[in-house]
Every structure is written in structure tokens, then in C-alpha cells.
Amino acid sequence: MIRFFRGLVGIVIILALWQLGSFTGLFPQTYIPPPTTVIPRMFELFGPAFNVADTSSTSSHFVSDLVATMLTWLLALLIAIGIAVPAGLILGSVPSVRVATRVIIEFLRPIPSVAIIPLIIVMLGSGVETKITLAVYAAIWPILFNTIYALDEIDPLLLDTARSFGLGKARTMFTVGLPHAAPFIFTGVRLASAVVLIVVISVEYLAGGVIGIGKFTLDWASGSGRQDVILAVTILAGVIGYLLDGGFLKLQRVLFKWNTVEAGK
Amino acid sequence: MTPMLEVADLRHTYGSGPTAHTAVQNLKFEVAAGELACIVGPSGCGKSTLLRCIAGLIKPSEGTVSLHGDKIDRTPEDLAVVFQDYSRSLFPWLSVRGNVEFPLRSRGVARAERRKRAEEALEWVGLSGAGAKYPWQLSGGMQQRVSIARALACQPSLLLMDEPFASVDAQTRFELEDLLLRVRHEHESTVLLVTHDIDESVYLGDRVLVLSKSPASIVADLTVDLPAQRDQITTRESKNFVALRSEVARLLHNQPAAEPEPVVRPASSAAEDEAAAQRFLEAEREQTRQTSR
């Protein structure tokens, strides 16, 4: 409990400085409203004022935007896992495949998702496919590399043990490689989760045309210049990211107890 | 009668060309069913290479290994290996029972039968009741018992042991040695045990095969003339035991020094690929470390 409160010290100081800045007029209130305005606004986002049952404007229903963003997050993360884990298992256990794909992977990896937005829009339009594709693209890397590295670090004696019991290559990959790599893969997924959230919201903001909290922010920024609403959404996105990460960490501790104990030795 | 294990003219050379390193050569011996044979040799003489050839983990450059008459070219089903490093050869994500059941699972043994055999094997090594624990919750000696139980659960016709008691403390070592003797009498197992410990080889073995320095070949095949029931104190005091251990020690120490062999393993093309992949990965990892900061 004490640790929990200690963790809050930083955030309390920032909020206090922010409030002080607004109070003394250092931050002009029109651009940076004080936390006393922004934080209540964050809760109001879920209230009737921002959830008008009017379908003519997409920016009028925050909760559906939030649900859309989170569903996209989940879908993109699942697709990325579905691609990156099998690919990582193959790349991690067949050196010739790894060497053969090395150049293409090293070429693709540093390209930021945001940079290929125009290309993807031309190819897929600006619908939900676009943000999913871009988020998947960004999320693949941490999962893929964590899978490959985990297989690299596997103790050769474990593999020999499996072989000495007559297990073939494929079977060894699933019964030894995969469980060994699981905690590392999970860490990759946790890192990817944050990346996906960032990319999904960015693409919603930059590409438009879809519902989601990025689009919601864009609408409130371009029309009314309601800085308080924009900051409220920003902080909420931060809170969501924080909670997701915390959830993943908790789950990791429960699922991979054997690994944390080993590491703690 | 065909011997349980027959090793004929075995030679294994790592690499090729001027940097080639021959680990074992001219190896020829047999192990009869129900026998416990110990192979003792100076460290680095190629004992592990020999064991890995027998286990089918590496393919020997020359010669054959046969298990009850069948030539081994891949890991045979009715063979089990206990490695020295129990902490690295048990699967940390599996419970003790899961570890013991692991080889049975891949052999398609039905669930109930698997459970039964695992419980039995754990009982043999004195670990009944520890099935639900995880390897990291056990002491080193207990972990090695789990590896032994795992090997026994396969009901192998040959049990290979690679310095199985080299990583535990002396007291545990005596316990495990006696455990092995008891279990093999109860199950009439055929065991081939590799060790660098002279006393251990004489104490455990029905036969002691003495290896030369690298490249290893057999310099002596001694029958251990000790009663089947052995005791850590009285057996080790007995005249026969002392005489035998001196003989083995003399055989090991009075060997003419072999020519110094280059230790560097020459790179075959596959090994080069592997090395290149490793370097590439290291660079990648470094990069990731930097970007993730």
C-alpha cells in the first residue's frame, strides 16, 4: 500500500506544477486548461454530454469511440501474435531461414508505421482495415524478436534431453521451445500492447474516416478547439495504457511463476 | 546371446582437414543385459562424445553402435539418458510429475498409464508425494532423483548416465550411488555410466572400462570382483576395492602423454552459418537494447 502511494508522488507533483502554472498565468488557460478542469472532464466523457444519441456526427458518442479503439487494439494484438509467434518459432529454430530473411527484416523493421500510412490508405482505403494493418505491422516486431531471442537462449541440454527421449524437431519445438519461450513472448506482447494503442490512436487521428478516440480528438480539436476535452482524452489514453501494462505484468507473474523464480535465484 | 549394447570400431572426428580433432577412436566393447558398466577416463578424453554417439545424439564418423542387435542411427526409443546437469535438463515449466511423464507423453502412453508409471518411478527414487512440486522447489540431489525417475519411467533397455553424480555434494552422492545400485537390482536394468571418479566407477560397476587420453580408446576392461551388495563404508575398505581402485588409477596416470590436440573446433560450413547467425543476433540484440532504453 505504501508502495502504491509512493508511486503516486510523481504524478501528484506534476499535477501540482500544472495547476500552479495555470494559476499564475504561466500556461494560458485557453491552450492548457488546469487539471481542475481537465480531470473532471475526463469523467464527463462517459456522461451524457459527450454521448449524444445523434448519429449524424461521429464525434458525439465517446463511449462507442472508446469501444471501437479498444476492439481494434485487441484485434490488432491478436493478429500480431498469430503472425509473429509462428514466424519467430521458425526463424528461431531454422538458421538458414533466418539468414535468408535477414535483409528484408532489417529493412522493414526501422520503418515507422506512421510513415506507411499514405501507402496503406492507397491500398486499403481509410477504413478500419488501415488502422489494424498499421498496428499489426508495428506490433509484430517486439513479439517476433522476443520469440527469436528466447529460442536462441534455450539451453542446448534441454534440447538434447528432448532428443534423447526420441522427440523429433517439430515436436521439440512445441513441447520444449514454445514453453521455454512463452514468458519472453509474453513480454513481447506486453510491449506490443502499448505500441498498438499508440498506433491505433495515431492512425485514427491522422487518417480519419473511422471511429475511435483518435478521431474523437481530431473532431474536438478542429471544430471547437476544446483543449480541455483533448487533454482529457489524452490523459485517459495514458491511464488505459498504464492499466493494460499493469494487467499484463500481473498476469505474467501468475502464468510464469517458474520463470520469475528461476530469474530471482 | 546378443549383448545389450555393442560398440564396434567407433571413431568420431570433429571437423576435417588439418584442424580436425579426433575425440574417440578404435572403441570396441559390449555390455551384457543386466550389467552395470562404468567408463572411467581422464577429463576431456572424449567420454561425453562416446556417450552422445551411443545415445544417437551425434552420428559417429566411423563404426557402429547396436542396441540389442539393432544398429542405432537415431535416438532409440528404449534408451534413456541421465545428464550431469540436472538443473539444466529438467523442464522448469513442468512439475516433477510432468517431467517424469514427459518422455511417456511423446511415446503416446495413455494418460492413466502415464500417471501410474510416473508415480511408480517417483516411488523408486524415494520421491512419492513430490509429484506436484516444481524442480526449483527441490534440492540438487532431489532434482537428480527426478531425472533418474524420468529415465526409469521409460523402462529403457539401456540407461546411459553421463557423470550423474558429479554436481552434488559428497553425502548426497553416496545416497544417490546406493539408490542407483538398489534400483538396478530391483529392475535388472542395464546401465552404462560415465564418470571421471575412480572410486565411483569401482564402487558402482560390475565392470570398469578404462579410457585413454584423447583420442580415447579402451586401455583396460576390468571385472569388478566385489559382492553384489555393496556398502559405502565396508566395501570401500575391502582389499579388493582398494586393489582395484589402485589398478584403475595406475592405468589412468601411467599413460604416455598424448600429442597435444588443438582444442579449437574447426568450422564446417554449417557451423559457419551458425556462427554468422549468432553474430547477427548479437548485433540485433544490442540494437534492441539501445532502442528500448
Coordinates of C-alpha atoms in Angstrom, one line a residue:
Chain A
M1 CA 0.0 0.0 0.0
I2 CA 2.8 2.3 0.9
R3 CA 4.5 1.5 -2.3
F4 CA 1.3 2.3 -4.2
F5 CA 1.2 5.8 -2.6
R6 CA 4.9 6.3 -3.3
G7 CA 4.2 5.6 -6.9
L8 CA 1.7 8.4 -6.9
V9 CA 4.2 11.0 -5.6
G10 CA 5.5 11.8 -9.1
I11 CA 2.1 12.3 -10.6
V12 CA 0.9 14.5 -7.7
I13 CA 3.9 16.8 -8.2
I14 CA 3.2 17.1 -11.9
L15 CA -0.4 17.9 -11.3
A16 CA 0.5 20.4 -8.7
L17 CA 3.0 22.2 -11.0
W18 CA 0.5 22.1 -13.8
Q19 CA -2.2 23.7 -11.5
L20 CA 0.3 26.2 -10.3
G21 CA 1.3 27.1 -13.9
S22 CA -2.3 27.8 -14.8
F23 CA -3.0 29.7 -11.6
T24 CA -0.1 32.0 -12.1
G25 CA -0.9 32.5 -15.8
L26 CA 2.3 30.9 -17.0
F27 CA 0.2 28.5 -19.1
P28 CA -2.6 30.4 -21.0
Q29 CA -5.8 28.7 -19.9
T30 CA -7.2 28.6 -23.4
Y31 CA -4.4 26.3 -24.6
I32 CA -3.7 24.4 -21.4
P33 CA -6.6 24.4 -19.0
P34 CA -5.8 23.5 -15.4
P35 CA -6.1 19.9 -14.1
T36 CA -9.1 21.0 -12.0
T37 CA -10.9 21.5 -15.4
V38 CA -9.4 18.6 -17.3
I39 CA -9.8 15.8 -14.8
P40 CA -13.5 16.3 -14.2
R41 CA -13.9 16.5 -17.9
M42 CA -12.3 13.1 -18.2
F43 CA -15.1 11.6 -16.2
E44 CA -17.7 13.6 -18.1
L45 CA -16.5 11.9 -21.3
F46 CA -18.6 8.9 -20.1
G47 CA -21.6 11.1 -19.3
P48 CA -24.5 12.3 -21.5
A49 CA -22.7 15.5 -22.7
F50 CA -20.3 13.5 -24.8
N51 CA -22.6 10.6 -25.7
V52 CA -25.4 12.2 -27.6
A53 CA -27.5 9.6 -29.4
D54 CA -27.1 11.6 -32.6
T55 CA -25.7 9.5 -35.5
S56 CA -25.0 12.5 -37.8
S57 CA -21.7 13.3 -36.1
T58 CA -19.2 10.7 -35.1
S59 CA -17.7 12.9 -32.5
S60 CA -20.8 12.9 -30.4
H61 CA -20.5 9.5 -28.8
F62 CA -17.3 9.0 -26.8
V63 CA -18.1 5.6 -25.4
S64 CA -18.6 4.0 -28.8
D65 CA -15.3 5.6 -29.9
L66 CA -13.6 4.1 -27.0
V67 CA -15.0 0.7 -27.6
A68 CA -14.0 0.9 -31.2
T69 CA -10.4 1.8 -30.3
M70 CA -10.2 -0.9 -27.7
L71 CA -11.6 -3.6 -30.0
T72 CA -9.2 -2.5 -32.7
W73 CA -6.4 -2.8 -30.1
L74 CA -7.4 -6.3 -29.2
L75 CA -7.9 -7.5 -32.8
A76 CA -4.6 -6.0 -33.9
L77 CA -2.7 -7.5 -31.0
L78 CA -4.3 -11.0 -31.6
I79 CA -3.4 -10.8 -35.3
A80 CA 0.2 -9.7 -34.5
I81 CA 0.6 -12.6 -32.1
G82 CA -0.8 -15.0 -34.7
I83 CA 1.8 -13.9 -37.2
A84 CA 4.8 -13.1 -35.0
V85 CA 4.9 -16.2 -32.8
P86 CA 4.8 -18.9 -35.6
A87 CA 7.2 -16.8 -37.6
G88 CA 9.5 -16.4 -34.6
L89 CA 9.4 -20.1 -33.9
I90 CA 10.5 -20.8 -37.5
L91 CA 13.1 -18.1 -37.6
G92 CA 14.4 -19.0 -34.2
S93 CA 14.9 -22.7 -34.9
V94 CA 15.9 -22.8 -38.6
P95 CA 19.1 -20.8 -39.0
S96 CA 19.0 -20.9 -42.8
V97 CA 15.6 -19.3 -42.9
R98 CA 16.8 -16.6 -40.6
V99 CA 19.9 -15.8 -42.7
A100 CA 17.8 -15.8 -45.8
T101 CA 15.2 -13.3 -44.4
R102 CA 17.7 -11.2 -42.5
V103 CA 18.0 -8.4 -45.1
I104 CA 14.3 -8.0 -45.6
I105 CA 13.5 -8.0 -41.9
E106 CA 16.2 -5.4 -41.1
F107 CA 14.9 -3.3 -44.0
L108 CA 11.3 -3.4 -42.8
R109 CA 11.9 -3.1 -39.1
P110 CA 13.0 0.5 -38.8
I111 CA 10.2 1.9 -41.0
P112 CA 7.8 3.7 -38.7
S113 CA 4.2 2.6 -39.1
V114 CA 3.1 6.2 -39.4
A115 CA 5.4 6.6 -42.5
I116 CA 3.4 4.0 -44.4
I117 CA 0.0 5.5 -43.7
P118 CA -0.3 7.0 -47.2
L119 CA 0.7 3.7 -48.8
I120 CA -1.8 1.7 -46.8
I121 CA -4.6 4.3 -47.4
V122 CA -4.0 4.0 -51.1
M123 CA -4.1 0.2 -50.8
L124 CA -6.9 -0.3 -48.3
G125 CA -8.7 3.0 -48.0
S126 CA -9.2 4.7 -44.7
G127 CA -11.4 2.2 -43.0
V128 CA -10.8 0.1 -40.0
E129 CA -8.5 -2.3 -42.1
T130 CA -6.0 0.5 -42.3
K131 CA -5.5 1.1 -38.6
I132 CA -5.5 -2.7 -38.0
T133 CA -2.9 -3.2 -40.7
L134 CA -0.6 -0.5 -39.4
A135 CA -1.0 -1.5 -35.8
V136 CA -0.2 -5.1 -36.6
Y137 CA 2.8 -4.0 -38.6
A138 CA 4.2 -2.1 -35.6
A139 CA 3.3 -4.8 -33.1
I140 CA 4.9 -7.7 -34.9
W141 CA 8.5 -6.7 -34.2
P142 CA 8.6 -6.8 -30.4
I143 CA 6.8 -10.2 -30.4
L144 CA 8.9 -11.6 -33.3
F145 CA 12.2 -10.6 -31.8
N146 CA 11.4 -11.8 -28.3
T147 CA 10.4 -15.1 -29.7
I148 CA 13.6 -15.5 -31.7
Y149 CA 15.8 -14.4 -28.9
A150 CA 14.1 -16.7 -26.4
L151 CA 14.8 -19.7 -28.7
D152 CA 18.4 -18.6 -29.1
E153 CA 18.9 -18.6 -25.3
I154 CA 17.4 -22.0 -24.8
D155 CA 19.8 -24.4 -23.0
P156 CA 21.1 -26.9 -25.6
L157 CA 20.9 -29.5 -22.8
L158 CA 17.1 -29.2 -22.7
L159 CA 17.1 -29.8 -26.5
D160 CA 19.4 -32.8 -26.1
T161 CA 17.2 -34.1 -23.3
A162 CA 14.2 -33.9 -25.6
R163 CA 16.1 -35.6 -28.4
S164 CA 17.4 -38.3 -26.2
F165 CA 13.8 -39.2 -25.5
G166 CA 13.3 -39.6 -29.2
L167 CA 11.4 -36.3 -29.9
G168 CA 11.6 -35.0 -33.4
K169 CA 12.4 -31.4 -34.4
A170 CA 8.8 -30.2 -34.8
R171 CA 7.7 -31.9 -31.6
T172 CA 10.6 -30.5 -29.7
M173 CA 9.7 -27.0 -30.9
F174 CA 6.2 -27.3 -29.4
T175 CA 6.9 -29.1 -26.2
V176 CA 10.3 -27.5 -25.3
G177 CA 10.8 -24.4 -27.5
L178 CA 7.4 -22.9 -27.1
P179 CA 7.0 -23.3 -23.3
H180 CA 10.6 -22.1 -22.8
A181 CA 9.9 -19.0 -25.0
A182 CA 6.4 -18.3 -23.5
P183 CA 7.5 -15.8 -20.8
F184 CA 9.6 -13.9 -23.3
I185 CA 6.8 -13.9 -25.9
F186 CA 4.5 -12.6 -23.2
T187 CA 6.9 -9.7 -22.5
G188 CA 6.9 -9.0 -26.3
V189 CA 3.1 -9.0 -26.3
R190 CA 3.1 -6.6 -23.3
L191 CA 5.5 -4.2 -25.2
A192 CA 3.4 -4.6 -28.3
S193 CA 0.2 -3.7 -26.4
A194 CA 1.5 -0.2 -25.8
V195 CA 2.7 0.2 -29.4
V196 CA -0.7 -0.9 -30.7
L197 CA -2.5 1.6 -28.6
I198 CA -0.3 4.4 -29.8
V199 CA -0.5 3.4 -33.4
V200 CA -4.3 2.9 -33.4
I201 CA -5.0 6.3 -31.9
S202 CA -2.4 8.0 -34.1
V203 CA -3.9 6.5 -37.2
E204 CA -7.4 7.4 -36.2
Y205 CA -6.2 10.9 -35.7
L206 CA -4.1 11.2 -38.9
A207 CA -6.1 9.2 -41.3
G208 CA -9.6 10.0 -40.1
G209 CA -12.6 8.3 -41.7
V210 CA -13.0 5.8 -38.9
I211 CA -14.5 5.9 -35.4
G212 CA -12.2 5.8 -32.4
I213 CA -10.9 8.1 -29.7
G214 CA -8.2 9.5 -32.1
K215 CA -11.0 10.6 -34.5
F216 CA -12.9 12.0 -31.5
T217 CA -9.9 14.1 -30.5
L218 CA -9.5 15.3 -34.1
D219 CA -13.1 16.4 -34.2
W220 CA -12.9 18.3 -31.0
A221 CA -9.6 19.9 -32.0
S222 CA -10.6 21.1 -35.4
G223 CA -14.1 22.4 -34.7
S224 CA -14.3 23.8 -31.3
G225 CA -10.8 24.0 -30.1
R226 CA -11.9 22.5 -26.9
Q227 CA -8.4 21.9 -25.4
D228 CA -9.9 20.6 -22.1
V229 CA -11.6 17.7 -24.0
I230 CA -8.5 16.9 -25.9
L231 CA -6.3 16.8 -22.8
A232 CA -9.0 14.7 -21.0
V233 CA -8.9 12.1 -23.8
T234 CA -5.1 12.2 -23.8
I235 CA -4.8 11.6 -20.1
L236 CA -7.5 8.8 -20.4
A237 CA -5.4 7.1 -23.1
G238 CA -2.4 7.3 -20.8
V239 CA -4.4 5.8 -18.0
I240 CA -5.7 2.9 -20.2
G241 CA -2.1 2.2 -21.4
Y242 CA -1.0 2.1 -17.8
L243 CA -3.7 -0.2 -16.7
L244 CA -3.2 -2.6 -19.6
D245 CA 0.5 -2.8 -18.8
G246 CA -0.2 -3.4 -15.1
G247 CA -2.6 -6.1 -16.0
F248 CA -0.1 -7.8 -18.3
L249 CA 2.5 -7.7 -15.6
K250 CA 0.2 -9.3 -13.0
L251 CA -0.8 -12.0 -15.5
Q252 CA 2.8 -12.7 -16.3
R253 CA 3.6 -13.2 -12.6
V254 CA 0.8 -15.6 -12.3
L255 CA 1.3 -17.5 -15.5
F256 CA 5.1 -17.8 -15.4
K257 CA 5.9 -18.3 -11.8
W258 CA 8.6 -20.9 -12.7
N259 CA 10.4 -18.3 -14.7
T260 CA 10.3 -15.5 -12.2
V261 CA 11.6 -17.9 -9.5
E262 CA 14.4 -19.0 -11.8
A263 CA 15.3 -15.5 -12.6
G264 CA 15.2 -14.5 -8.9
K265 CA 17.8 -17.1 -7.9
Chain B
M1 CA 23.2 -64.3 -27.0
T2 CA 23.5 -60.8 -28.4
P3 CA 24.8 -58.3 -26.0
M4 CA 22.5 -55.5 -25.0
L5 CA 24.9 -52.9 -26.3
E6 CA 27.6 -53.4 -28.8
V7 CA 30.0 -50.7 -29.8
A8 CA 32.2 -51.6 -32.8
D9 CA 35.2 -49.7 -34.1
L10 CA 33.8 -46.4 -33.1
R11 CA 35.6 -43.3 -34.2
H12 CA 34.4 -39.7 -34.1
T13 CA 36.3 -36.8 -35.5
Y14 CA 35.1 -33.2 -35.2
G15 CA 35.7 -31.1 -38.3
S16 CA 38.0 -32.0 -41.1
G17 CA 41.4 -31.1 -42.6
P18 CA 44.4 -30.0 -40.5
T19 CA 42.3 -28.7 -37.6
A20 CA 40.3 -31.9 -37.3
H21 CA 40.0 -33.3 -33.7
T22 CA 39.5 -36.9 -33.1
A23 CA 37.7 -37.4 -29.8
V24 CA 37.4 -41.2 -29.8
Q25 CA 38.8 -43.9 -31.9
N26 CA 39.1 -47.8 -32.1
L27 CA 36.4 -48.1 -29.5
K28 CA 35.1 -51.6 -29.2
F29 CA 33.2 -53.0 -26.3
E30 CA 30.0 -54.8 -25.3
V31 CA 27.6 -54.5 -22.4
A32 CA 25.6 -57.6 -21.5
A33 CA 22.0 -57.3 -20.4
G34 CA 21.6 -56.6 -16.7
E35 CA 25.2 -55.3 -16.4
L36 CA 26.3 -52.1 -14.9
A37 CA 29.4 -50.9 -16.7
C38 CA 31.4 -47.9 -15.8
I39 CA 33.5 -46.0 -18.2
V40 CA 36.2 -44.0 -16.5
G41 CA 38.7 -41.7 -18.2
P42 CA 40.7 -38.6 -17.7
S43 CA 38.7 -35.4 -18.1
G44 CA 38.4 -34.1 -21.7
C45 CA 39.2 -37.6 -23.1
G46 CA 36.0 -37.9 -25.1
K47 CA 33.8 -39.7 -22.6
S48 CA 30.9 -37.4 -23.5
T49 CA 31.4 -37.9 -27.2
L50 CA 31.2 -41.6 -26.7
L51 CA 28.0 -41.3 -24.7
R52 CA 26.5 -39.0 -27.2
C53 CA 27.3 -41.4 -30.0
I54 CA 25.6 -44.2 -28.1
A55 CA 22.6 -42.0 -27.4
G56 CA 22.3 -41.3 -31.1
L57 CA 22.7 -37.5 -30.4
I58 CA 25.7 -37.4 -32.7
K59 CA 26.4 -39.6 -35.7
P60 CA 29.9 -41.2 -35.3
S61 CA 32.3 -40.7 -38.2
E62 CA 33.0 -44.4 -38.3
G63 CA 31.9 -47.6 -36.7
T64 CA 28.5 -48.7 -35.3
V65 CA 26.6 -48.8 -32.1
S66 CA 23.9 -51.5 -31.8
L67 CA 21.3 -51.9 -29.1
H68 CA 20.1 -55.5 -28.8
G69 CA 21.3 -56.2 -32.3
D70 CA 19.7 -53.1 -34.0
K71 CA 22.1 -50.5 -35.3
I72 CA 21.5 -47.1 -33.8
D73 CA 21.3 -44.3 -36.3
R74 CA 18.8 -42.1 -34.5
T75 CA 17.9 -41.9 -30.8
P76 CA 16.4 -45.2 -30.0
E77 CA 13.1 -45.4 -28.1
D78 CA 14.2 -47.8 -25.4
L79 CA 17.2 -45.8 -24.2
A80 CA 17.2 -43.1 -21.6
V81 CA 19.9 -40.7 -20.6
V82 CA 20.6 -39.0 -17.3
F83 CA 22.8 -36.0 -17.7
Q84 CA 25.1 -34.5 -15.2
D85 CA 23.4 -31.1 -15.1
Y86 CA 20.0 -32.0 -13.6
S87 CA 19.2 -28.3 -13.2
R88 CA 19.5 -27.8 -16.9
S89 CA 18.0 -31.0 -18.1
L90 CA 14.7 -30.8 -16.1
F91 CA 12.0 -28.7 -17.7
P92 CA 11.4 -25.8 -15.3
W93 CA 7.8 -25.2 -16.5
L94 CA 6.7 -28.7 -15.7
S95 CA 6.0 -30.1 -12.3
V96 CA 8.1 -33.1 -11.1
R97 CA 5.3 -35.4 -12.3
G98 CA 5.1 -33.5 -15.6
N99 CA 8.9 -34.0 -16.1
V100 CA 8.7 -37.7 -15.4
E101 CA 5.7 -38.1 -17.7
F102 CA 7.3 -36.0 -20.5
P103 CA 9.0 -38.9 -22.4
L104 CA 5.9 -41.1 -21.9
R105 CA 3.7 -38.4 -23.4
S106 CA 5.8 -38.3 -26.6
R107 CA 5.6 -42.0 -26.8
G108 CA 1.8 -41.9 -26.8
V109 CA 1.3 -43.7 -23.4
A110 CA -2.3 -43.2 -22.3
R111 CA -2.9 -40.7 -19.6
A112 CA -3.8 -43.1 -16.8
E113 CA -0.9 -45.4 -17.5
R114 CA 1.4 -42.4 -17.7
R115 CA 0.3 -41.2 -14.3
K116 CA 0.7 -44.7 -12.8
R117 CA 4.2 -45.2 -14.2
A118 CA 5.3 -41.7 -13.1
E119 CA 4.1 -42.4 -9.6
E120 CA 5.9 -45.7 -9.6
A121 CA 9.1 -44.2 -10.8
L122 CA 9.0 -41.4 -8.2
E123 CA 8.4 -44.0 -5.5
W124 CA 11.5 -46.0 -6.7
V125 CA 13.7 -42.9 -6.1
G126 CA 12.0 -42.0 -2.8
L127 CA 10.1 -39.0 -4.1
S128 CA 6.5 -40.2 -3.9
G129 CA 4.4 -37.2 -2.8
A130 CA 6.7 -34.7 -4.5
G131 CA 4.9 -35.0 -7.9
A132 CA 3.1 -31.7 -7.7
K133 CA 6.3 -29.7 -6.8
Y134 CA 8.4 -27.9 -9.3
P135 CA 12.1 -28.7 -9.9
W136 CA 13.2 -25.3 -8.5
Q137 CA 11.5 -26.2 -5.2
L138 CA 13.8 -29.2 -4.7
S139 CA 17.4 -29.6 -3.7
G140 CA 20.0 -30.6 -6.2
G141 CA 20.1 -34.2 -5.0
M142 CA 16.3 -34.4 -5.3
Q143 CA 16.4 -32.9 -8.8
Q144 CA 18.8 -35.6 -9.9
R145 CA 16.5 -38.2 -8.4
V146 CA 13.7 -36.7 -10.6
S147 CA 15.9 -37.1 -13.7
I148 CA 16.6 -40.7 -12.7
A149 CA 12.9 -41.3 -12.2
R150 CA 12.2 -39.8 -15.6
A151 CA 14.7 -42.1 -17.2
L152 CA 13.4 -45.2 -15.3
A153 CA 9.8 -44.4 -16.2
C154 CA 10.6 -45.0 -19.8
Q155 CA 11.6 -48.6 -18.8
P156 CA 14.7 -48.4 -21.0
S157 CA 16.6 -51.4 -22.0
L158 CA 19.7 -49.3 -21.6
L159 CA 20.2 -46.5 -19.1
L160 CA 23.0 -44.1 -20.0
M161 CA 24.4 -41.9 -17.3
D162 CA 26.8 -39.0 -18.0
E163 CA 28.6 -38.2 -14.8
P164 CA 25.3 -38.3 -13.0
F165 CA 26.6 -37.6 -9.5
A166 CA 29.3 -35.1 -10.3
S167 CA 27.3 -32.0 -9.4
V168 CA 26.0 -33.0 -5.9
D169 CA 27.7 -32.8 -2.5
A170 CA 29.5 -35.9 -1.2
Q171 CA 26.8 -37.0 1.2
T172 CA 24.1 -36.8 -1.4
R173 CA 26.4 -38.5 -3.8
F174 CA 26.7 -41.6 -1.6
E175 CA 23.0 -41.7 -1.2
L176 CA 22.4 -41.4 -5.0
E177 CA 25.0 -44.1 -5.7
D178 CA 23.3 -46.5 -3.3
L179 CA 19.9 -45.5 -4.8
L180 CA 21.2 -46.5 -8.3
L181 CA 22.5 -49.8 -7.0
R182 CA 19.2 -50.6 -5.4
V183 CA 17.1 -49.6 -8.3
R184 CA 19.2 -51.5 -10.8
H185 CA 19.0 -54.7 -8.7
E186 CA 15.2 -54.3 -8.4
H187 CA 14.7 -53.7 -12.1
E188 CA 17.6 -55.6 -13.5
S189 CA 18.5 -52.6 -15.6
T190 CA 21.4 -52.4 -17.9
V191 CA 23.4 -49.3 -17.1
L192 CA 26.3 -47.6 -18.8
L193 CA 27.7 -44.9 -16.6
V194 CA 30.4 -42.5 -17.5
T195 CA 32.5 -40.9 -14.7
H196 CA 35.9 -39.4 -14.0
D197 CA 35.8 -40.6 -10.4
I198 CA 37.8 -43.8 -10.0
D199 CA 36.2 -44.8 -6.7
E200 CA 32.8 -44.3 -8.0
S201 CA 33.5 -46.5 -11.0
V202 CA 34.7 -49.3 -8.9
Y203 CA 32.0 -48.9 -6.2
L204 CA 29.2 -49.0 -8.7
G205 CA 30.4 -51.1 -11.6
D206 CA 30.3 -54.8 -12.4
R207 CA 32.9 -53.8 -14.9
V208 CA 35.2 -50.8 -15.3
L209 CA 36.3 -49.8 -18.8
V210 CA 39.3 -47.5 -18.6
L211 CA 39.8 -45.0 -21.4
S212 CA 43.0 -43.5 -22.6
K213 CA 43.7 -39.8 -23.0
S214 CA 42.2 -38.1 -26.1
P215 CA 41.6 -39.6 -28.7
A216 CA 40.0 -42.1 -26.3
S217 CA 40.3 -45.8 -26.7
I218 CA 39.9 -48.6 -24.2
V219 CA 43.0 -49.5 -22.4
A220 CA 41.6 -51.9 -19.9
D221 CA 38.4 -53.8 -19.3
L222 CA 38.3 -54.9 -15.6
T223 CA 35.8 -57.1 -13.9
V224 CA 34.9 -55.8 -10.5
D225 CA 35.2 -58.7 -8.2
L226 CA 33.0 -57.4 -5.3
P227 CA 29.9 -58.8 -3.8
A228 CA 26.6 -57.5 -5.3
Q229 CA 25.5 -56.0 -2.0
R230 CA 27.8 -53.0 -1.5
D231 CA 28.2 -50.7 1.3
Q232 CA 29.7 -47.2 1.3
I233 CA 31.9 -48.0 4.3
T234 CA 32.8 -51.6 4.3
T235 CA 33.1 -52.1 0.5
R236 CA 35.4 -49.1 0.2
E237 CA 37.6 -50.6 3.0
S238 CA 37.8 -54.0 1.4
K239 CA 41.0 -55.3 0.0
N240 CA 39.6 -56.0 -3.4
F241 CA 38.2 -52.5 -3.7
V242 CA 41.5 -50.9 -2.7
A243 CA 43.4 -53.1 -5.1
L244 CA 41.0 -52.3 -8.0
R245 CA 41.0 -48.6 -7.5
S246 CA 44.8 -48.6 -7.4
E247 CA 44.9 -50.5 -10.6
V248 CA 42.5 -48.1 -12.3
A249 CA 44.4 -45.2 -11.0
R250 CA 47.6 -46.6 -12.3
L251 CA 46.1 -47.3 -15.7
L252 CA 44.9 -43.7 -15.9
H253 CA 48.0 -42.0 -14.7
N254 CA 50.7 -44.0 -16.3
Q255 CA 49.6 -43.4 -19.8
P256 CA 52.1 -41.8 -22.2
A257 CA 51.1 -38.2 -22.8
A258 CA 49.1 -37.9 -25.9
E259 CA 50.1 -35.4 -28.5
P260 CA 48.6 -32.0 -27.7
E261 CA 45.4 -31.8 -29.7
P262 CA 44.1 -28.5 -30.9
V263 CA 41.0 -27.7 -28.9
V264 CA 39.6 -25.3 -31.5
R265 CA 36.7 -26.9 -33.2
P266 CA 37.1 -26.3 -36.9
A267 CA 34.2 -24.7 -38.6
S268 CA 32.3 -26.7 -41.1
S269 CA 30.0 -24.8 -43.4
A270 CA 27.0 -25.5 -41.2
A271 CA 28.9 -24.2 -38.2
E272 CA 30.0 -21.1 -40.1
D273 CA 26.3 -20.4 -40.9
E274 CA 25.5 -20.9 -37.3
A275 CA 28.3 -18.5 -36.2
A276 CA 27.2 -15.9 -38.7
A277 CA 23.6 -16.2 -37.4
Q278 CA 24.9 -15.8 -33.8
R279 CA 26.9 -12.7 -34.7
F280 CA 23.9 -11.2 -36.5
L281 CA 21.7 -11.9 -33.5
E282 CA 24.1 -10.3 -31.1
A283 CA 24.2 -7.2 -33.1
E284 CA 20.4 -7.2 -33.3
R285 CA 20.1 -7.7 -29.6
E286 CA 22.5 -4.8 -28.9
Q287 CA 20.4 -2.6 -31.1
T288 CA 17.2 -3.6 -29.4
R289 CA 18.8 -2.9 -26.0
Q290 CA 19.7 0.5 -27.1
T291 CA 16.3 1.4 -28.7
S292 CA 14.4 0.1 -25.8
R293 CA 16.2 2.4 -23.4

